[in-house]
Each structure stands twice: as structure tokens, then as C-alpha cells.
């Protein structure tokens, strides 16, 4: 019976069972090593594949590189051509001014003097003298070509408008922004992220120069809304501003002059004896053509220190044509 039970319940020799168990244990110990090697090989292969794909994607394409190079060359060429034309225009303007001065100096000195005053008022003549220099800079995090910077941390067109109007109200006689003279036809506006003054694109830092009595202007400017505006920009948006007195500033004349109207008015007919004067019409100006009302501001002169903070000088009437950037200053 014992033999029969052994055959039924333990058909294999115990040595076979021990050998099988030993083989199973040795196999389980070797399996992790093979698995680790396989994982390493697969990881290295995947890493090489990803690196190769990323390098091929990031590598500049020849077509795109050629197109970008061509556009850069065209922009540089047109910029050089524009600069050459402006230089030629300035040279011709100087020659015209020289010949005009030579002709009028001998024939009509009074007209020449009047013309000089008109050029000064219109901002077409270069001027020099003491004044203030105010520099605006973007916030440190917005400087450079980073596209992720907060637009509110950059100097905007409205900031230059407020500053220049504040300087006119403080008694400035002439103002230029980055060398661009402000006149009665000047517009400060924005086009995308660029600031334009008379369609000339400007880049920071933005230097605003104003000719006038430095001490009086600085005192009056501190009382304007522009000074509070600069304080808000500095404390809220980290936009830098620096104002300093200068013993001598040289501002160029505006080169973007254009003739708007030039007509000779007909001579006035004398009234017949006993003819009644024309009655004053409501809503119609009674100021004679070519004259100014008593409270008018001289062209080319900003309002005095007692003027309203938001006032603009006649020659410094800074318009904002097109859409202007808005910044919450509350």
C-alpha cells in the first residue's frame, strides 16, 4: 500500500522536484538583469530618436532662411535709401534757405525777419538754448525683444502725449522727442508695439527735450498732471523716468513741412458813406482773418505755467490719430 500511495501521490523522484525548483529560482534571479538591459537599450533608442527628431525640427529650413535673409536685405536697402533721400532733402532745404536769405536780405529785410519768426513758430527752424531733458525707459522685465512682456510695462504713445503736453503747460518753447521736432502738425501715435512721431518710428529709451527756463519749467512741471502720471508709471509699472536740467540743448527743425494753404485774400472794399455795418451773426467768429482773439496763444508757444495742466501749446498740439494704447492708471 505504501508503494502504491507513493506512486499515486509522488510519481516523480524527489530529486527531480529539487532540480526543478533550483532551476526556477536561478531563472528568476537572471530575469531582472535581462529586463534591465532591455529597458536601457529601449530608453537609449528612444532618446536618440527624440533628439534626432527635435534637431531636424529646430534646424532652419533653407527656404525660410533665404526668405528671411532677402527681407532683411530689402529692409536695410530701403532704410539706407530713405536716409539718403532725407539727407538730400535737407541739403536742398538749406540751399533754398540760403538763397532766400540772400535775396530778401538786400530787398526786404523786414520780410526776412518776419519769415524767421514764422519759421521759429512753425518749428521748421532749428533752435538751441537751456532746457530740460526727460528720459522714459521700459520696465526692466520688458526691455529687449521678449514677446512675453506685459505691454503695460512698456512706454506707450499716450505716455509721450501726456509728458509733452505737460512740458508745454510748464512753459516749454520748443520740444523734440528722440530728435523729432514737435510742430502744429505733429501726431504721436502707435502702430502695433512701435511709437510713431510724424510717422517716424521711435525706439526706447525715449528722450524728450524741451527748451525754456529749466528752473521755472521744472517747478511748473511738478504741479502738472504729467508729473503724477510719471509717478504712477514708476510705482505701478516700473517704467523709469529721469528729468534733468541742461545748460544747452540743440533741437533740429522739422523736416516734414507741407504747405496747407497759400491764398492771397482779396482787398477789402471800403464801405460807402452812411452804409450800416454788418450785424454780428450768432455763432460766427468776429475775429478778422489773420488776426487772433485776445486770449489766443501765440503759435509756437506753449501755454504758460498758469495754464490748465491738460492744455497743449499751439505748436505742441499733440494729436493721437488712430488707435491709442490705453493703460489703467486707476
PDB file of C-alpha atoms in Angstrom:
ATOM      1  CA  UNK A   1       0.000   0.000   0.000  1.00  0.00           C
ATOM      2  CA  UNK A   2       2.807   2.345   0.857  1.00  0.00           C
ATOM      3  CA  UNK A   3       4.367   1.869  -2.542  1.00  0.00           C
ATOM      4  CA  UNK A   4       1.043   2.351  -4.262  1.00  0.00           C
ATOM      5  CA  UNK A   5       0.455   5.588  -2.328  1.00  0.00           C
ATOM      6  CA  UNK A   6       3.930   6.835  -3.200  1.00  0.00           C
ATOM      7  CA  UNK A   7       3.351   6.123  -6.876  1.00  0.00           C
ATOM      8  CA  UNK A   8      -0.047   7.819  -6.836  1.00  0.00           C
ATOM      9  CA  UNK A   9       0.855  10.927  -4.849  1.00  0.00           C
ATOM     10  CA  UNK A  10       4.541  11.309  -5.667  1.00  0.00           C
ATOM     11  CA  UNK A  11       5.097   9.938  -9.135  1.00  0.00           C
ATOM     12  CA  UNK A  12       8.388  11.866  -9.552  1.00  0.00           C
ATOM     13  CA  UNK A  13      11.545  11.272  -7.689  1.00  0.00           C
ATOM     14  CA  UNK A  14      12.228  13.983  -5.038  1.00  0.00           C
ATOM     15  CA  UNK A  15      15.479  14.751  -6.802  1.00  0.00           C
ATOM     16  CA  UNK A  16      13.596  15.862  -9.915  1.00  0.00           C
ATOM     17  CA  UNK A  17      11.477  18.244  -7.816  1.00  0.00           C
ATOM     18  CA  UNK A  18      14.548  19.725  -6.162  1.00  0.00           C
ATOM     19  CA  UNK A  19      16.259  20.201  -9.532  1.00  0.00           C
ATOM     20  CA  UNK A  20      13.168  21.868 -10.998  1.00  0.00           C
ATOM     21  CA  UNK A  21      12.851  24.227  -8.020  1.00  0.00           C
ATOM     22  CA  UNK A  22      16.549  25.089  -8.201  1.00  0.00           C
ATOM     23  CA  UNK A  23      16.234  25.814 -11.930  1.00  0.00           C
ATOM     24  CA  UNK A  24      13.188  28.025 -11.312  1.00  0.00           C
ATOM     25  CA  UNK A  25      14.978  30.036  -8.654  1.00  0.00           C
ATOM     26  CA  UNK A  26      18.065  30.546 -10.806  1.00  0.00           C
ATOM     27  CA  UNK A  27      15.897  31.672 -13.723  1.00  0.00           C
ATOM     28  CA  UNK A  28      14.050  34.254 -11.600  1.00  0.00           C
ATOM     29  CA  UNK A  29      17.333  35.718 -10.457  1.00  0.00           C
ATOM     30  CA  UNK A  30      18.605  36.107 -14.017  1.00  0.00           C
ATOM     31  CA  UNK A  31      15.393  37.614 -15.406  1.00  0.00           C
ATOM     32  CA  UNK A  32      15.716  41.114 -13.808  1.00  0.00           C
ATOM     33  CA  UNK A  33      19.202  41.564 -15.271  1.00  0.00           C
ATOM     34  CA  UNK A  34      17.960  40.844 -18.762  1.00  0.00           C
ATOM     35  CA  UNK A  35      14.988  43.109 -18.230  1.00  0.00           C
ATOM     36  CA  UNK A  36      17.213  45.939 -17.062  1.00  0.00           C
ATOM     37  CA  UNK A  37      19.409  45.584 -20.107  1.00  0.00           C
ATOM     38  CA  UNK A  38      16.371  45.604 -22.361  1.00  0.00           C
ATOM     39  CA  UNK A  39      14.972  48.718 -20.662  1.00  0.00           C
ATOM     40  CA  UNK A  40      18.296  50.532 -21.029  1.00  0.00           C
ATOM     41  CA  UNK A  41      18.537  49.630 -24.702  1.00  0.00           C
ATOM     42  CA  UNK A  42      14.974  50.762 -25.382  1.00  0.00           C
ATOM     43  CA  UNK A  43      15.480  54.038 -23.454  1.00  0.00           C
ATOM     44  CA  UNK A  44      18.683  54.833 -25.325  1.00  0.00           C
ATOM     45  CA  UNK A  45      16.968  54.141 -28.619  1.00  0.00           C
ATOM     46  CA  UNK A  46      14.006  56.345 -27.771  1.00  0.00           C
ATOM     47  CA  UNK A  47      16.310  59.134 -26.574  1.00  0.00           C
ATOM     48  CA  UNK A  48      18.293  59.075 -29.799  1.00  0.00           C
ATOM     49  CA  UNK A  49      15.105  59.105 -31.849  1.00  0.00           C
ATOM     50  CA  UNK A  50      13.639  62.062 -29.944  1.00  0.00           C
ATOM     51  CA  UNK A  51      16.911  64.002 -30.133  1.00  0.00           C
ATOM     52  CA  UNK A  52      17.201  63.434 -33.861  1.00  0.00           C
ATOM     53  CA  UNK A  53      13.594  64.492 -34.458  1.00  0.00           C
ATOM     54  CA  UNK A  54      13.952  67.646 -32.342  1.00  0.00           C
ATOM     55  CA  UNK A  55      17.179  68.614 -34.092  1.00  0.00           C
ATOM     56  CA  UNK A  56      15.607  68.200 -37.501  1.00  0.00           C
ATOM     57  CA  UNK A  57      12.588  70.276 -36.487  1.00  0.00           C
ATOM     58  CA  UNK A  58      14.643  73.077 -34.933  1.00  0.00           C
ATOM     59  CA  UNK A  59      17.101  73.262 -37.774  1.00  0.00           C
ATOM     60  CA  UNK A  60      16.331  76.277 -40.008  1.00  0.00           C
ATOM     61  CA  UNK A  61      14.834  75.336 -43.315  1.00  0.00           C
ATOM     62  CA  UNK A  62      16.806  76.595 -46.317  1.00  0.00           C
ATOM     63  CA  UNK A  63      13.737  78.189 -47.925  1.00  0.00           C
ATOM     64  CA  UNK A  64      12.747  80.059 -44.764  1.00  0.00           C
ATOM     65  CA  UNK A  65      16.329  81.187 -44.199  1.00  0.00           C
ATOM     66  CA  UNK A  66      16.624  82.530 -47.732  1.00  0.00           C
ATOM     67  CA  UNK A  67      13.292  84.379 -47.475  1.00  0.00           C
ATOM     68  CA  UNK A  68      14.252  85.928 -44.149  1.00  0.00           C
ATOM     69  CA  UNK A  69      17.644  86.978 -45.479  1.00  0.00           C
ATOM     70  CA  UNK A  70      16.021  88.536 -48.544  1.00  0.00           C
ATOM     71  CA  UNK A  71      13.540  90.512 -46.425  1.00  0.00           C
ATOM     72  CA  UNK A  72      16.334  91.722 -44.155  1.00  0.00           C
ATOM     73  CA  UNK A  73      18.362  92.885 -47.139  1.00  0.00           C
ATOM     74  CA  UNK A  74      15.359  94.685 -48.624  1.00  0.00           C
ATOM     75  CA  UNK A  75      14.593  96.440 -45.331  1.00  0.00           C
ATOM     76  CA  UNK A  76      18.211  97.526 -44.966  1.00  0.00           C
ATOM     77  CA  UNK A  77      18.340  98.718 -48.577  1.00  0.00           C
ATOM     78  CA  UNK A  78      15.122 100.730 -48.282  1.00  0.00           C
ATOM     79  CA  UNK A  79      16.260 102.194 -44.960  1.00  0.00           C
ATOM     80  CA  UNK A  80      19.529 103.359 -46.497  1.00  0.00           C
ATOM     81  CA  UNK A  81      17.640 104.788 -49.477  1.00  0.00           C
ATOM     82  CA  UNK A  82      15.246 106.658 -47.184  1.00  0.00           C
ATOM     83  CA  UNK A  83      18.143 108.071 -45.162  1.00  0.00           C
ATOM     84  CA  UNK A  84      19.885 109.205 -48.356  1.00  0.00           C
ATOM     85  CA  UNK A  85      16.716 110.916 -49.612  1.00  0.00           C
ATOM     86  CA  UNK A  86      16.233 112.678 -46.277  1.00  0.00           C
ATOM     87  CA  UNK A  87      19.833 113.883 -46.350  1.00  0.00           C
ATOM     88  CA  UNK A  88      19.369 115.143 -49.911  1.00  0.00           C
ATOM     89  CA  UNK A  89      16.132 116.859 -48.907  1.00  0.00           C
ATOM     90  CA  UNK A  90      17.866 118.584 -46.001  1.00  0.00           C
ATOM     91  CA  UNK A  91      20.676 119.752 -48.277  1.00  0.00           C
ATOM     92  CA  UNK A  92      18.202 121.199 -50.793  1.00  0.00           C
ATOM     93  CA  UNK A  93      16.247 122.886 -47.991  1.00  0.00           C
ATOM     94  CA  UNK A  94      19.410 124.503 -46.665  1.00  0.00           C
ATOM     95  CA  UNK A  95      20.301 125.741 -50.151  1.00  0.00           C
ATOM     96  CA  UNK A  96      16.804 127.188 -50.598  1.00  0.00           C
ATOM     97  CA  UNK A  97      17.048 128.913 -47.229  1.00  0.00           C
ATOM     98  CA  UNK A  98      20.457 130.346 -48.144  1.00  0.00           C
ATOM     99  CA  UNK A  99      19.239 131.718 -51.468  1.00  0.00           C
ATOM    100  CA  UNK A 100      16.088 133.105 -49.864  1.00  0.00           C
ATOM    101  CA  UNK A 101      18.077 134.849 -47.173  1.00  0.00           C
ATOM    102  CA  UNK A 102      20.440 136.245 -49.785  1.00  0.00           C
ATOM    103  CA  UNK A 103      17.567 137.552 -51.921  1.00  0.00           C
ATOM    104  CA  UNK A 104      15.447 139.008 -49.127  1.00  0.00           C
ATOM    105  CA  UNK A 105      18.371 140.341 -47.125  1.00  0.00           C
ATOM    106  CA  UNK A 106      19.002 143.030 -49.699  1.00  0.00           C
ATOM    107  CA  UNK A 107      15.482 143.691 -50.976  1.00  0.00           C
ATOM    108  CA  UNK A 108      13.194 143.277 -47.944  1.00  0.00           C
ATOM    109  CA  UNK A 109      14.922 142.808 -44.568  1.00  0.00           C
ATOM    110  CA  UNK A 110      11.614 143.256 -42.725  1.00  0.00           C
ATOM    111  CA  UNK A 111      10.052 140.364 -44.623  1.00  0.00           C
ATOM    112  CA  UNK A 112      13.108 138.228 -43.898  1.00  0.00           C
ATOM    113  CA  UNK A 113      12.781 138.955 -40.185  1.00  0.00           C
ATOM    114  CA  UNK A 114       9.071 138.096 -40.283  1.00  0.00           C
ATOM    115  CA  UNK A 115       9.866 134.864 -42.101  1.00  0.00           C
ATOM    116  CA  UNK A 116      12.399 133.929 -39.429  1.00  0.00           C
ATOM    117  CA  UNK A 117       9.769 134.463 -36.725  1.00  0.00           C
ATOM    118  CA  UNK A 118       7.260 132.354 -38.643  1.00  0.00           C
ATOM    119  CA  UNK A 119       9.777 129.527 -39.084  1.00  0.00           C
ATOM    120  CA  UNK A 120      10.509 129.587 -35.379  1.00  0.00           C
ATOM    121  CA  UNK A 121       6.798 129.491 -34.573  1.00  0.00           C
ATOM    122  CA  UNK A 122       6.135 126.679 -37.056  1.00  0.00           C
ATOM    123  CA  UNK A 123       9.022 124.597 -35.741  1.00  0.00           C
ATOM    124  CA  UNK A 124      10.872 124.416 -39.052  1.00  0.00           C
ATOM    125  CA  UNK A 125      13.924 126.309 -37.782  1.00  0.00           C
ATOM    126  CA  UNK A 126      16.495 124.693 -35.516  1.00  0.00           C
ATOM    127  CA  UNK A 127      16.743 126.201 -32.047  1.00  0.00           C
ATOM    128  CA  UNK A 128      19.164 125.971 -29.140  1.00  0.00           C
ATOM    129  CA  UNK A 129      19.227 127.053 -25.534  1.00  0.00           C
ATOM    130  CA  UNK A 130      18.869 125.799 -21.954  1.00  0.00           C
ATOM    131  CA  UNK A 131      16.060 123.465 -21.029  1.00  0.00           C
ATOM    132  CA  UNK A 132      15.011 120.110 -19.598  1.00  0.00           C
ATOM    133  CA  UNK A 133      15.764 116.567 -20.706  1.00  0.00           C
ATOM    134  CA  UNK A 134      13.290 113.862 -19.659  1.00  0.00           C
ATOM    135  CA  UNK A 135      14.067 110.204 -20.385  1.00  0.00           C
ATOM    136  CA  UNK A 136      11.494 107.393 -20.288  1.00  0.00           C
ATOM    137  CA  UNK A 137      12.580 103.728 -20.232  1.00  0.00           C
ATOM    138  CA  UNK A 138      10.636 100.477 -20.288  1.00  0.00           C
ATOM    139  CA  UNK A 139      10.442  98.358 -17.151  1.00  0.00           C
ATOM    140  CA  UNK A 140      13.456  96.036 -16.708  1.00  0.00           C
ATOM    141  CA  UNK A 141      11.315  92.955 -17.407  1.00  0.00           C
ATOM    142  CA  UNK A 142      10.030  94.499 -20.662  1.00  0.00           C
ATOM    143  CA  UNK A 143      13.359  95.565 -22.125  1.00  0.00           C
ATOM    144  CA  UNK A 144      14.744  93.664 -25.075  1.00  0.00           C
ATOM    145  CA  UNK A 145      12.907  91.680 -27.722  1.00  0.00           C
ATOM    146  CA  UNK A 146      10.957  89.445 -25.341  1.00  0.00           C
ATOM    147  CA  UNK A 147       7.464  88.896 -26.671  1.00  0.00           C
ATOM    148  CA  UNK A 148       6.095  87.760 -23.311  1.00  0.00           C
ATOM    149  CA  UNK A 149       6.497  91.140 -21.586  1.00  0.00           C
ATOM    150  CA  UNK A 150       3.438  92.923 -20.252  1.00  0.00           C
ATOM    151  CA  UNK A 151       2.541  95.730 -22.709  1.00  0.00           C
ATOM    152  CA  UNK A 152       1.657  97.957 -19.760  1.00  0.00           C
ATOM    153  CA  UNK A 153       5.312  97.826 -18.693  1.00  0.00           C
ATOM    154  CA  UNK A 154       6.400  99.459 -21.940  1.00  0.00           C
ATOM    155  CA  UNK A 155       6.329 103.182 -22.697  1.00  0.00           C
ATOM    156  CA  UNK A 156       3.251 103.890 -24.826  1.00  0.00           C
ATOM    157  CA  UNK A 157       2.209 106.714 -27.119  1.00  0.00           C
ATOM    158  CA  UNK A 158      -0.202 108.091 -24.527  1.00  0.00           C
ATOM    159  CA  UNK A 159       2.703 108.471 -22.075  1.00  0.00           C
ATOM    160  CA  UNK A 160       4.628 110.658 -24.518  1.00  0.00           C
ATOM    161  CA  UNK A 161       1.481 112.665 -25.218  1.00  0.00           C
ATOM    162  CA  UNK A 162       0.950 113.353 -21.516  1.00  0.00           C
ATOM    163  CA  UNK A 163       4.609 114.266 -20.956  1.00  0.00           C
ATOM    164  CA  UNK A 164       4.872 116.630 -23.931  1.00  0.00           C
ATOM    165  CA  UNK A 165       1.591 118.344 -23.074  1.00  0.00           C
ATOM    166  CA  UNK A 166       2.817 118.764 -19.504  1.00  0.00           C
ATOM    167  CA  UNK A 167       6.014 120.385 -20.752  1.00  0.00           C
ATOM    168  CA  UNK A 168       4.032 122.778 -22.965  1.00  0.00           C
ATOM    169  CA  UNK A 169       1.917 123.670 -19.953  1.00  0.00           C
ATOM    170  CA  UNK A 170       5.100 124.214 -17.931  1.00  0.00           C
ATOM    171  CA  UNK A 171       6.323 126.862 -20.377  1.00  0.00           C
ATOM    172  CA  UNK A 172       8.396 124.977 -22.956  1.00  0.00           C
ATOM    173  CA  UNK A 173       9.219 126.971 -26.080  1.00  0.00           C
ATOM    174  CA  UNK A 174      10.250 124.024 -28.285  1.00  0.00           C
ATOM    175  CA  UNK A 175      10.113 120.240 -27.800  1.00  0.00           C
ATOM    176  CA  UNK A 176      11.658 117.266 -29.579  1.00  0.00           C
ATOM    177  CA  UNK A 177      11.226 113.526 -28.939  1.00  0.00           C
ATOM    178  CA  UNK A 178      14.243 111.422 -29.918  1.00  0.00           C
ATOM    179  CA  UNK A 179      15.267 114.230 -32.254  1.00  0.00           C
ATOM    180  CA  UNK A 180      11.814 114.589 -33.859  1.00  0.00           C
ATOM    181  CA  UNK A 181      10.656 118.198 -33.519  1.00  0.00           C
ATOM    182  CA  UNK A 182       7.035 118.754 -32.457  1.00  0.00           C
ATOM    183  CA  UNK A 183       5.022 121.208 -34.558  1.00  0.00           C
ATOM    184  CA  UNK A 184       1.379 122.160 -35.030  1.00  0.00           C
ATOM    185  CA  UNK A 185       1.003 119.152 -37.333  1.00  0.00           C
ATOM    186  CA  UNK A 186       2.720 116.605 -35.097  1.00  0.00           C
ATOM    187  CA  UNK A 187       0.905 113.407 -34.189  1.00  0.00           C
ATOM    188  CA  UNK A 188       2.146 110.900 -31.618  1.00  0.00           C
ATOM    189  CA  UNK A 189       0.510 107.545 -32.209  1.00  0.00           C
ATOM    190  CA  UNK A 190       1.156 103.831 -32.023  1.00  0.00           C
ATOM    191  CA  UNK A 191       1.378 101.172 -34.714  1.00  0.00           C
ATOM    192  CA  UNK A 192       1.459  97.778 -33.085  1.00  0.00           C
ATOM    193  CA  UNK A 193       4.194  97.918 -30.476  1.00  0.00           C
ATOM    194  CA  UNK A 194       6.005 100.845 -32.143  1.00  0.00           C
ATOM    195  CA  UNK A 195       5.553 104.526 -31.290  1.00  0.00           C
ATOM    196  CA  UNK A 196       5.436 106.932 -34.224  1.00  0.00           C
ATOM    197  CA  UNK A 197       6.131 110.663 -34.146  1.00  0.00           C
ATOM    198  CA  UNK A 198       5.211 112.182 -37.509  1.00  0.00           C
ATOM    199  CA  UNK A 199       5.244 108.631 -38.920  1.00  0.00           C
ATOM    200  CA  UNK A 200       8.869 108.180 -37.813  1.00  0.00           C
ATOM    201  CA  UNK A 201       9.229 105.017 -35.680  1.00  0.00           C
ATOM    202  CA  UNK A 202      10.990 105.513 -32.353  1.00  0.00           C
ATOM    203  CA  UNK A 203      12.756 103.052 -30.080  1.00  0.00           C
ATOM    204  CA  UNK A 204      13.480 103.327 -26.398  1.00  0.00           C
ATOM    205  CA  UNK A 205      14.797 104.944 -24.383  1.00  0.00           C
ATOM    206  CA  UNK A 206      12.568 107.898 -25.267  1.00  0.00           C
ATOM    207  CA  UNK A 207      14.329 111.233 -24.737  1.00  0.00           C
ATOM    208  CA  UNK A 208      12.084 114.301 -24.555  1.00  0.00           C
ATOM    209  CA  UNK A 209      13.974 117.609 -24.755  1.00  0.00           C
ATOM    210  CA  UNK A 210      12.297 120.952 -24.075  1.00  0.00           C
ATOM    211  CA  UNK A 211      13.878 124.396 -24.414  1.00  0.00           C
ATOM    212  CA  UNK A 212      12.972 127.018 -21.837  1.00  0.00           C
ATOM    213  CA  UNK A 213      13.877 128.238 -18.360  1.00  0.00           C
ATOM    214  CA  UNK A 214      14.975 124.986 -16.650  1.00  0.00           C
ATOM    215  CA  UNK A 215      14.193 126.031 -13.077  1.00  0.00           C
ATOM    216  CA  UNK A 216      10.807 127.542 -13.894  1.00  0.00           C
ATOM    217  CA  UNK A 217       9.811 124.627 -16.125  1.00  0.00           C
ATOM    218  CA  UNK A 218      10.838 122.011 -13.570  1.00  0.00           C
ATOM    219  CA  UNK A 219       8.838 123.737 -10.836  1.00  0.00           C
ATOM    220  CA  UNK A 220       5.781 124.165 -13.044  1.00  0.00           C
ATOM    221  CA  UNK A 221       6.022 120.625 -14.439  1.00  0.00           C
ATOM    222  CA  UNK A 222       5.948 119.180 -10.921  1.00  0.00           C
ATOM    223  CA  UNK A 223       2.481 120.726 -10.493  1.00  0.00           C
ATOM    224  CA  UNK A 224       1.035 119.251 -13.686  1.00  0.00           C
ATOM    225  CA  UNK A 225      -0.909 116.044 -14.163  1.00  0.00           C
ATOM    226  CA  UNK A 226       2.044 114.741 -16.189  1.00  0.00           C
ATOM    227  CA  UNK A 227       4.196 114.546 -13.045  1.00  0.00           C
ATOM    228  CA  UNK A 228       1.528 112.445 -11.317  1.00  0.00           C
ATOM    229  CA  UNK A 229       1.300 110.287 -14.440  1.00  0.00           C
ATOM    230  CA  UNK A 230       5.042 109.591 -14.320  1.00  0.00           C
ATOM    231  CA  UNK A 231       4.805 108.731 -10.625  1.00  0.00           C
ATOM    232  CA  UNK A 232       2.067 106.204 -11.367  1.00  0.00           C
ATOM    233  CA  UNK A 233       4.102 104.663 -14.184  1.00  0.00           C
ATOM    234  CA  UNK A 234       7.112 104.325 -11.914  1.00  0.00           C
ATOM    235  CA  UNK A 235       5.282 102.890  -8.882  1.00  0.00           C
ATOM    236  CA  UNK A 236       2.802 100.645 -10.692  1.00  0.00           C
ATOM    237  CA  UNK A 237       4.552  99.522 -13.876  1.00  0.00           C
ATOM    238  CA  UNK A 238       8.248 100.089 -13.012  1.00  0.00           C
ATOM    239  CA  UNK A 239       8.657 102.389 -16.023  1.00  0.00           C
ATOM    240  CA  UNK A 240      11.699 104.565 -15.436  1.00  0.00           C
ATOM    241  CA  UNK A 241      11.745 108.341 -15.787  1.00  0.00           C
ATOM    242  CA  UNK A 242      14.569 110.798 -15.254  1.00  0.00           C
ATOM    243  CA  UNK A 243      14.410 114.580 -15.625  1.00  0.00           C
ATOM    244  CA  UNK A 244      17.420 116.871 -15.535  1.00  0.00           C
ATOM    245  CA  UNK A 245      18.268 120.485 -16.339  1.00  0.00           C
ATOM    246  CA  UNK A 246      20.564 121.121 -19.304  1.00  0.00           C
ATOM    247  CA  UNK A 247      22.663 124.212 -19.935  1.00  0.00           C
ATOM    248  CA  UNK A 248      22.339 123.854 -23.706  1.00  0.00           C
ATOM    249  CA  UNK A 249      20.088 121.831 -25.959  1.00  0.00           C
ATOM    250  CA  UNK A 250      20.017 121.828 -29.752  1.00  0.00           C
ATOM    251  CA  UNK A 251      16.723 120.860 -31.378  1.00  0.00           C
ATOM    252  CA  UNK A 252      16.542 120.368 -35.152  1.00  0.00           C
ATOM    253  CA  UNK A 253      13.843 121.914 -37.260  1.00  0.00           C
ATOM    254  CA  UNK A 254      11.068 119.716 -38.535  1.00  0.00           C
ATOM    255  CA  UNK A 255      11.792 118.309 -41.981  1.00  0.00           C
ATOM    256  CA  UNK A 256       8.198 117.213 -42.558  1.00  0.00           C
ATOM    257  CA  UNK A 257       6.759 120.573 -43.521  1.00  0.00           C
ATOM    258  CA  UNK A 258       3.977 120.816 -46.038  1.00  0.00           C
ATOM    259  CA  UNK A 259       2.013 123.711 -47.456  1.00  0.00           C
ATOM    260  CA  UNK A 260      -1.603 123.506 -46.318  1.00  0.00           C
ATOM    261  CA  UNK A 261      -2.970 126.766 -47.763  1.00  0.00           C
ATOM    262  CA  UNK A 262      -1.462 129.755 -49.510  1.00  0.00           C
ATOM    263  CA  UNK A 263      -4.007 132.154 -50.978  1.00  0.00           C
ATOM    264  CA  UNK A 264      -3.989 135.914 -51.226  1.00  0.00           C
ATOM    265  CA  UNK A 265      -7.200 137.367 -49.765  1.00  0.00           C
ATOM    266  CA  UNK A 266      -8.975 139.925 -51.948  1.00  0.00           C
ATOM    267  CA  UNK A 267      -8.650 143.532 -50.817  1.00  0.00           C
ATOM    268  CA  UNK A 268     -11.467 144.746 -48.606  1.00  0.00           C
ATOM    269  CA  UNK A 269     -13.883 147.121 -50.280  1.00  0.00           C
ATOM    270  CA  UNK A 270     -14.332 150.389 -48.392  1.00  0.00           C
ATOM    271  CA  UNK A 271     -17.810 150.940 -47.019  1.00  0.00           C
ATOM    272  CA  UNK A 272     -19.905 153.610 -48.646  1.00  0.00           C
ATOM    273  CA  UNK A 273     -20.612 156.697 -46.538  1.00  0.00           C
ATOM    274  CA  UNK A 274     -23.674 156.114 -44.401  1.00  0.00           C
ATOM    275  CA  UNK A 275     -23.716 152.354 -45.078  1.00  0.00           C
ATOM    276  CA  UNK A 276     -24.547 150.488 -41.851  1.00  0.00           C
ATOM    277  CA  UNK A 277     -22.075 147.984 -40.522  1.00  0.00           C
ATOM    278  CA  UNK A 278     -22.888 144.320 -40.923  1.00  0.00           C
ATOM    279  CA  UNK A 279     -24.742 142.970 -37.894  1.00  0.00           C
ATOM    280  CA  UNK A 280     -22.940 140.412 -35.790  1.00  0.00           C
ATOM    281  CA  UNK A 281     -24.198 136.935 -36.601  1.00  0.00           C
ATOM    282  CA  UNK A 282     -24.645 134.484 -33.728  1.00  0.00           C
ATOM    283  CA  UNK A 283     -22.220 131.587 -33.821  1.00  0.00           C
ATOM    284  CA  UNK A 284     -19.909 133.298 -36.291  1.00  0.00           C
ATOM    285  CA  UNK A 285     -16.437 134.444 -35.367  1.00  0.00           C
ATOM    286  CA  UNK A 286     -15.952 138.185 -35.395  1.00  0.00           C
ATOM    287  CA  UNK A 287     -12.180 137.926 -35.453  1.00  0.00           C
ATOM    288  CA  UNK A 288     -10.707 139.341 -38.623  1.00  0.00           C
ATOM    289  CA  UNK A 289      -8.915 136.851 -40.888  1.00  0.00           C
ATOM    290  CA  UNK A 290      -5.252 136.574 -39.993  1.00  0.00           C
ATOM    291  CA  UNK A 291      -5.696 138.051 -36.511  1.00  0.00           C
ATOM    292  CA  UNK A 292      -6.028 136.358 -33.140  1.00  0.00           C
ATOM    293  CA  UNK A 293      -8.562 136.781 -30.371  1.00  0.00           C
ATOM    294  CA  UNK A 294      -7.262 138.481 -27.242  1.00  0.00           C
ATOM    295  CA  UNK A 295      -6.849 135.219 -25.361  1.00  0.00           C
ATOM    296  CA  UNK A 296      -5.265 133.281 -28.224  1.00  0.00           C
ATOM    297  CA  UNK A 297      -1.936 131.569 -27.751  1.00  0.00           C
ATOM    298  CA  UNK A 298       0.932 132.640 -29.964  1.00  0.00           C
ATOM    299  CA  UNK A 299       1.743 129.885 -32.490  1.00  0.00           C
ATOM    300  CA  UNK A 300       4.835 128.039 -31.449  1.00  0.00           C
ATOM    301  CA  UNK A 301       4.416 128.982 -27.809  1.00  0.00           C
ATOM    302  CA  UNK A 302       3.079 126.590 -25.223  1.00  0.00           C
ATOM    303  CA  UNK A 303       0.707 127.921 -22.588  1.00  0.00           C
ATOM    304  CA  UNK A 304       2.278 129.499 -19.567  1.00  0.00           C
ATOM    305  CA  UNK A 305       2.693 127.892 -16.142  1.00  0.00           C
ATOM    306  CA  UNK A 306      -0.737 129.117 -15.074  1.00  0.00           C
ATOM    307  CA  UNK A 307      -2.459 127.238 -17.880  1.00  0.00           C
ATOM    308  CA  UNK A 308      -4.514 124.154 -17.259  1.00  0.00           C
ATOM    309  CA  UNK A 309      -2.468 121.003 -16.812  1.00  0.00           C
ATOM    310  CA  UNK A 310      -4.074 119.337 -19.790  1.00  0.00           C
ATOM    311  CA  UNK A 311      -3.573 122.285 -22.143  1.00  0.00           C
ATOM    312  CA  UNK A 312      -1.381 121.973 -25.193  1.00  0.00           C
ATOM    313  CA  UNK A 313       0.773 124.605 -26.825  1.00  0.00           C
ATOM    314  CA  UNK A 314      -0.233 125.727 -30.258  1.00  0.00           C
ATOM    315  CA  UNK A 315       2.949 124.355 -31.771  1.00  0.00           C
ATOM    316  CA  UNK A 316       2.871 121.394 -29.459  1.00  0.00           C
ATOM    317  CA  UNK A 317      -0.689 120.283 -30.074  1.00  0.00           C
ATOM    318  CA  UNK A 318      -0.009 116.591 -29.921  1.00  0.00           C
ATOM    319  CA  UNK A 319      -2.731 114.673 -31.693  1.00  0.00           C
ATOM    320  CA  UNK A 320      -3.280 110.972 -31.412  1.00  0.00           C
ATOM    321  CA  UNK A 321      -4.535 109.845 -34.790  1.00  0.00           C
ATOM    322  CA  UNK A 322      -5.622 106.256 -34.952  1.00  0.00           C
ATOM    323  CA  UNK A 323      -5.989 103.895 -32.034  1.00  0.00           C
ATOM    324  CA  UNK A 324      -4.023 104.755 -28.944  1.00  0.00           C
ATOM    325  CA  UNK A 325      -2.947 102.300 -26.317  1.00  0.00           C
ATOM    326  CA  UNK A 326      -4.858 102.538 -23.080  1.00  0.00           C
ATOM    327  CA  UNK A 327      -3.331 101.847 -19.687  1.00  0.00           C
ATOM    328  CA  UNK A 328      -5.343 101.617 -16.497  1.00  0.00           C
ATOM    329  CA  UNK A 329      -3.905 104.247 -14.158  1.00  0.00           C
ATOM    330  CA  UNK A 330      -6.604 103.997 -11.512  1.00  0.00           C
TER     331      UNK A 330
END
